[in-house]
PDB file of C-alpha atoms in Angstrom:
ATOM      1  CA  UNK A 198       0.000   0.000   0.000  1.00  0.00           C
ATOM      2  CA  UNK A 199       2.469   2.535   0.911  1.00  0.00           C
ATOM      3  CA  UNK A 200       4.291   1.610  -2.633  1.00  0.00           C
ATOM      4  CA  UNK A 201       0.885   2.524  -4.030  1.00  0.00           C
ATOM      5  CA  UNK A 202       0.414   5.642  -2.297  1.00  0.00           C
ATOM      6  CA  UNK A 203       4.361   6.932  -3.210  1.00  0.00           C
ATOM      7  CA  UNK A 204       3.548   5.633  -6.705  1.00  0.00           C
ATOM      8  CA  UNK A 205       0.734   7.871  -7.279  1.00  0.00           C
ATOM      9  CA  UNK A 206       2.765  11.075  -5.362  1.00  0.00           C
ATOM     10  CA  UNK A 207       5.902  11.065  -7.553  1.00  0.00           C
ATOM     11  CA  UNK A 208       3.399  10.909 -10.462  1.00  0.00           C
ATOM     12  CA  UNK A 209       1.684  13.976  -9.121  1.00  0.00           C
ATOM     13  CA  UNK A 210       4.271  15.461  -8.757  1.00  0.00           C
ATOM     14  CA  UNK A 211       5.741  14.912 -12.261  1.00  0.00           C
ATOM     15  CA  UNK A 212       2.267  15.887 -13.585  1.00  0.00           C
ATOM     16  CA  UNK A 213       2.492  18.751 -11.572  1.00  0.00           C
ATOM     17  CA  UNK A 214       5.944  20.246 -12.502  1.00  0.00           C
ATOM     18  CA  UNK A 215       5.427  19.136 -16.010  1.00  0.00           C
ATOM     19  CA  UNK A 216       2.151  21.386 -16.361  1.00  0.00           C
ATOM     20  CA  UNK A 217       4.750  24.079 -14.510  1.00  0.00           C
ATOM     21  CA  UNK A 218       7.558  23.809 -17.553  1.00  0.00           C
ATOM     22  CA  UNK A 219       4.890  24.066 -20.015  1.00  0.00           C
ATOM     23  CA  UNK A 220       3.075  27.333 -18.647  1.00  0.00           C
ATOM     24  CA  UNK A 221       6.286  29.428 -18.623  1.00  0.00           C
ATOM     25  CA  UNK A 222       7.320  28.139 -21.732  1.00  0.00           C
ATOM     26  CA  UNK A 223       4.161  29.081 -23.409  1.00  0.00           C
ATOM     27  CA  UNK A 224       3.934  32.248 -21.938  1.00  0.00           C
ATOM     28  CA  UNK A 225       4.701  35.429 -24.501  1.00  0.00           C
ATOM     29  CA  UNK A 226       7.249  37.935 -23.438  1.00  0.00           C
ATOM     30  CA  UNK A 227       6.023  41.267 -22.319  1.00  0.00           C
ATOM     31  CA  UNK A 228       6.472  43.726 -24.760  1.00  0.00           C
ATOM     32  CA  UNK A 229       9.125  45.686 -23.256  1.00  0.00           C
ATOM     33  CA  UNK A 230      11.047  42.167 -23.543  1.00  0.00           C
ATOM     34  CA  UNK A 231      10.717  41.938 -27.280  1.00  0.00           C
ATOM     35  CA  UNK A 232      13.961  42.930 -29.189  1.00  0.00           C
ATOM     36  CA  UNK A 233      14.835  42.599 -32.290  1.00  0.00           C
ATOM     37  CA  UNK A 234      17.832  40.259 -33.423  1.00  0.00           C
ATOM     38  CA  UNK A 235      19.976  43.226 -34.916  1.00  0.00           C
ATOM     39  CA  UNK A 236      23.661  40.440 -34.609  1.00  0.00           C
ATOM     40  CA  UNK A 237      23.328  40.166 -38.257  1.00  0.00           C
ATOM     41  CA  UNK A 238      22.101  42.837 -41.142  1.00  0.00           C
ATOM     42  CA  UNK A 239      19.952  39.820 -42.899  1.00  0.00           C
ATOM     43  CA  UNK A 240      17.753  40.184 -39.891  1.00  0.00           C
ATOM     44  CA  UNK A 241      17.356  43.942 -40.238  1.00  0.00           C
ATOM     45  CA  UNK A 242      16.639  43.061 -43.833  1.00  0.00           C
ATOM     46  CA  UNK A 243      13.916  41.491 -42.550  1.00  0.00           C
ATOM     47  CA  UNK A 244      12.675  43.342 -40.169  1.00  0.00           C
ATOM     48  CA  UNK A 245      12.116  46.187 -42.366  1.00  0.00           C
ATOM     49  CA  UNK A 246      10.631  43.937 -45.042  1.00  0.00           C
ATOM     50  CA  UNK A 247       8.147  42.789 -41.747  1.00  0.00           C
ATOM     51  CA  UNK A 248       7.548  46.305 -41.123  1.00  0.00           C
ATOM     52  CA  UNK A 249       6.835  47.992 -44.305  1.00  0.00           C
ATOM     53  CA  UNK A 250       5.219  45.294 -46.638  1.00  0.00           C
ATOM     54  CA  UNK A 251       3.502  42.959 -43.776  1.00  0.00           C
ATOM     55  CA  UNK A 252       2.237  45.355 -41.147  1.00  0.00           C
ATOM     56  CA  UNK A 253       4.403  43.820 -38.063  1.00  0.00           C
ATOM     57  CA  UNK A 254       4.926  47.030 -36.464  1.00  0.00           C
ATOM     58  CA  UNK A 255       6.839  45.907 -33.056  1.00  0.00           C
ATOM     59  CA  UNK A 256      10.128  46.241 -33.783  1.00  0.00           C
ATOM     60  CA  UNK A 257      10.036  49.471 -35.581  1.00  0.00           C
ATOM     61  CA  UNK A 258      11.681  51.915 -32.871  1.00  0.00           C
ATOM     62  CA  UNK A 259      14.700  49.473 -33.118  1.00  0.00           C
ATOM     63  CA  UNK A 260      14.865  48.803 -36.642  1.00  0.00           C
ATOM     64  CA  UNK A 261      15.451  52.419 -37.444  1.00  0.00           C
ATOM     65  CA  UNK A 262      18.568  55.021 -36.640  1.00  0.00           C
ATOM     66  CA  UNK A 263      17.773  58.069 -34.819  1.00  0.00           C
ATOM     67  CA  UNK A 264      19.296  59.862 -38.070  1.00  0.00           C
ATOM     68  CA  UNK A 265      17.266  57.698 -40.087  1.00  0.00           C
ATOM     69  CA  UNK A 266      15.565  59.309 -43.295  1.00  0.00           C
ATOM     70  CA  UNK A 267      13.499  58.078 -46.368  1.00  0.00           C
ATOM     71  CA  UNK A 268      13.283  59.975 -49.888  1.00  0.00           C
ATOM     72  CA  UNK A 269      11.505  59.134 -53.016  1.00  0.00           C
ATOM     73  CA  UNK A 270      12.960  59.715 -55.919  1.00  0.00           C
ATOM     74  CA  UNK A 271       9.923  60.267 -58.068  1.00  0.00           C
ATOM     75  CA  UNK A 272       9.412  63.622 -56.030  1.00  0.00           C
ATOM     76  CA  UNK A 273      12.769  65.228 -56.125  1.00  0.00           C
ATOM     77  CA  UNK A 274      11.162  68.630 -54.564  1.00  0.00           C
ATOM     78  CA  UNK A 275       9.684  65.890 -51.634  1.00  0.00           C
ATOM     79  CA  UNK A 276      11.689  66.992 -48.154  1.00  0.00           C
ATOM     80  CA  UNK A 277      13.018  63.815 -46.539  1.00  0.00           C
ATOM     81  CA  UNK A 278      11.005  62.038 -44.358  1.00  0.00           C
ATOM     82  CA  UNK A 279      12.461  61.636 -40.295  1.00  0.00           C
ATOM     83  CA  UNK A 280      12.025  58.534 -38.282  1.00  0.00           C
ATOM     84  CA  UNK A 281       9.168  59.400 -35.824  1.00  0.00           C
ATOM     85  CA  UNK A 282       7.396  60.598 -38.750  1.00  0.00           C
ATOM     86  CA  UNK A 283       7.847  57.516 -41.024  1.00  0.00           C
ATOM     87  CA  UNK A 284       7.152  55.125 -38.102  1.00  0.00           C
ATOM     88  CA  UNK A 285       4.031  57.133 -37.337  1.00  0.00           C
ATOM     89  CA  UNK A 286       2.749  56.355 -41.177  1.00  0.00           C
ATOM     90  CA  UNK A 287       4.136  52.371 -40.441  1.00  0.00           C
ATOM     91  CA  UNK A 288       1.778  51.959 -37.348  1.00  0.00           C
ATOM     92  CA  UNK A 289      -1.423  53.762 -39.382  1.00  0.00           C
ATOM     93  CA  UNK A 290      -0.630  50.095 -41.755  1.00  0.00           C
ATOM     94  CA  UNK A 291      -0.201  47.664 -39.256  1.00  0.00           C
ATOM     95  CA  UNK A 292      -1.829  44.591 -40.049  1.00  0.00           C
ATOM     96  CA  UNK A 293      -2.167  45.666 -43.254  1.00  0.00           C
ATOM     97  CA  UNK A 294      -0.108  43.341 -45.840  1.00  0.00           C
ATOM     98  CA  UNK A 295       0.929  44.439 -49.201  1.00  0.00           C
ATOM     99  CA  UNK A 296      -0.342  42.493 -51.995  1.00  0.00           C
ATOM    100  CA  UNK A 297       3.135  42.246 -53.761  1.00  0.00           C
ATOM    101  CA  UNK A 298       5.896  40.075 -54.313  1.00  0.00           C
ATOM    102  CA  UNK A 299       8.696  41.194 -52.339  1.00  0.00           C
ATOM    103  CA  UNK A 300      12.209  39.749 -53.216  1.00  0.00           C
ATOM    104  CA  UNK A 301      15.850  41.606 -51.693  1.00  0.00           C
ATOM    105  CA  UNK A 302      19.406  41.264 -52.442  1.00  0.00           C
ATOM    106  CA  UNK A 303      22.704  41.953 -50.347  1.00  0.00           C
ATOM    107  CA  UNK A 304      24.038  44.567 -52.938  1.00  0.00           C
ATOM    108  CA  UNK A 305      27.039  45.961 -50.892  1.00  0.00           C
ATOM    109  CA  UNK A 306      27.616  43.860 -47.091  1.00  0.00           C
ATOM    110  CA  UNK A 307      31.017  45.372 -44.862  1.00  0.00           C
ATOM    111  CA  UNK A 308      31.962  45.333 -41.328  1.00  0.00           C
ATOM    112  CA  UNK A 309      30.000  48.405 -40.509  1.00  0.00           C
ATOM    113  CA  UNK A 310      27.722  49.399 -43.695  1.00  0.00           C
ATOM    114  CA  UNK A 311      25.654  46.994 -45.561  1.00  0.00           C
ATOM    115  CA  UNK A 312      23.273  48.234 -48.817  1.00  0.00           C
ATOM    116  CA  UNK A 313      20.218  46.032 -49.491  1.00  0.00           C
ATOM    117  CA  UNK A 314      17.990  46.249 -52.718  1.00  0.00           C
ATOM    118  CA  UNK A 315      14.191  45.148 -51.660  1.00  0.00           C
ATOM    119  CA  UNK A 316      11.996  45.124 -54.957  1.00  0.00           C
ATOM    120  CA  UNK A 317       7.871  45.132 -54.379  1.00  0.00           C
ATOM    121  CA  UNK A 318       6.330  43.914 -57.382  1.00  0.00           C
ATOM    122  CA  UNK A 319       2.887  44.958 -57.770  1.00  0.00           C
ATOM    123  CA  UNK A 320       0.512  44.358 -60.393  1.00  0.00           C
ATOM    124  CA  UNK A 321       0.719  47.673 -61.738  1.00  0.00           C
ATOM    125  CA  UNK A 322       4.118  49.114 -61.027  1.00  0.00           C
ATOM    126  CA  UNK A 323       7.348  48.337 -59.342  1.00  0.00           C
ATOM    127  CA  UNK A 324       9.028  49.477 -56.249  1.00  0.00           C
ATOM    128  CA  UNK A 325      12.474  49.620 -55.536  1.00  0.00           C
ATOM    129  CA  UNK A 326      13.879  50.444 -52.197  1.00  0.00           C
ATOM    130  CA  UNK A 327      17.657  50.945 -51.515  1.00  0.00           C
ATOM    131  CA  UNK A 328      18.426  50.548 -47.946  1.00  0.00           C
ATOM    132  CA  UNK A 329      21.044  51.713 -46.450  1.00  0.00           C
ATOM    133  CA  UNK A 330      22.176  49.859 -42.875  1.00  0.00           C
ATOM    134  CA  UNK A 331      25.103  50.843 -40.380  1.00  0.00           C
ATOM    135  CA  UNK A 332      26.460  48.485 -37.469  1.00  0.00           C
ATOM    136  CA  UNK A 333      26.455  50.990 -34.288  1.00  0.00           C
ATOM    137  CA  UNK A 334      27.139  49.823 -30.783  1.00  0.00           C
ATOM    138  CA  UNK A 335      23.523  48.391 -30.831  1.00  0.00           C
ATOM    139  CA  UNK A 336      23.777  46.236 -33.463  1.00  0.00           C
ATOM    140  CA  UNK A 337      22.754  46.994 -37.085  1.00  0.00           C
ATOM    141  CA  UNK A 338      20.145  49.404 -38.195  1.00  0.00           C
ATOM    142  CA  UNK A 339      18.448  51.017 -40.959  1.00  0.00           C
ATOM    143  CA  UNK A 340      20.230  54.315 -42.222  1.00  0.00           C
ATOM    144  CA  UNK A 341      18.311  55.364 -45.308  1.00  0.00           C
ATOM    145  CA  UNK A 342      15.833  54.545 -47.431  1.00  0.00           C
ATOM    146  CA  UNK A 343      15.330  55.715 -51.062  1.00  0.00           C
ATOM    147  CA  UNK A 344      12.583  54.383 -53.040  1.00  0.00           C
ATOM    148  CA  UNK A 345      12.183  53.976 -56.661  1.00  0.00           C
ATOM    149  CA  UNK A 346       8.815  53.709 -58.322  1.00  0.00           C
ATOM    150  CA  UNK A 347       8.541  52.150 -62.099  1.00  0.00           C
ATOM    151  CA  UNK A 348       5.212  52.023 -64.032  1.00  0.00           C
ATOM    152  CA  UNK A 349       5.401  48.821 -65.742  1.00  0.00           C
TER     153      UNK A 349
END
């Protein structure tokens, strides 16, 4: 009997610690945990692509430089746009996906300054952006942004 009764305590507690392990692993971090994995530019790459074409607006105060602007180039009277403001227009979209096909390539990758080509292809016209990354003391992070719009 007493083998019974030990029997049926180790399983509650296995049972018990196990439902324990899987609570805190399920649990989401708070937001002010969330970072963004800025060790390598492909993931800043993606980040931005997150941010601007899928609507994932979390990690937009880190993705970006303080110094960060954007131009188009299809408005050369257009003054550049700042961070605050451009991440104010990202977080009108979130949740909003682009209907495009999005495709990027490394076109210039250093120690400290990395230059990605992102193309949006829409039905009606392309969009090019050139971005422009630098490696700070925080990791990588989007410099510039100049975007290119084609009819096709």
């Amino acid at each position: 009997m007493t083998t019974l009764v030990k029997t049926f305590a180790l399983a509650g507690l296995l049972l018990t610690s196990s439902v324990s392990l899987f609570a805190s692993e399920g649990k989401a971090p708070k937001s002010s945990e969330k970072e963004l994995n800025k060790s390598n530019v492909e993931n800043v790459v993606d980040g931005y692509i997150n941010g601007t074409v899928k609507g994932e607006t979390t990690y937009l105060n880190q993705l970006f430089d303080n110094s960060f602007t954007q131009r188009t180039q299809s408005n050369p009277t257009q003054e550049p746009i700042g961070k605050s403001a451009y991440i104010k227009h990202l977080k009108n979209l979130d949740g909003i996906t682009y209907q495009c096909e999005v495709d990027y390539q490394m076109l210039e990758k250093s120690d400290n300054y990395s230059l990605a080509k992102v193309t949006l292809d829409f039905e009606k016209f392309t969009r090019t952006d050139y971005v422009t990354m630098i490696q700070g003391k925080n990791g990588w992070s989007v410099k510039e942004v100049n975007s290119v719009f084609k009819n096709k």
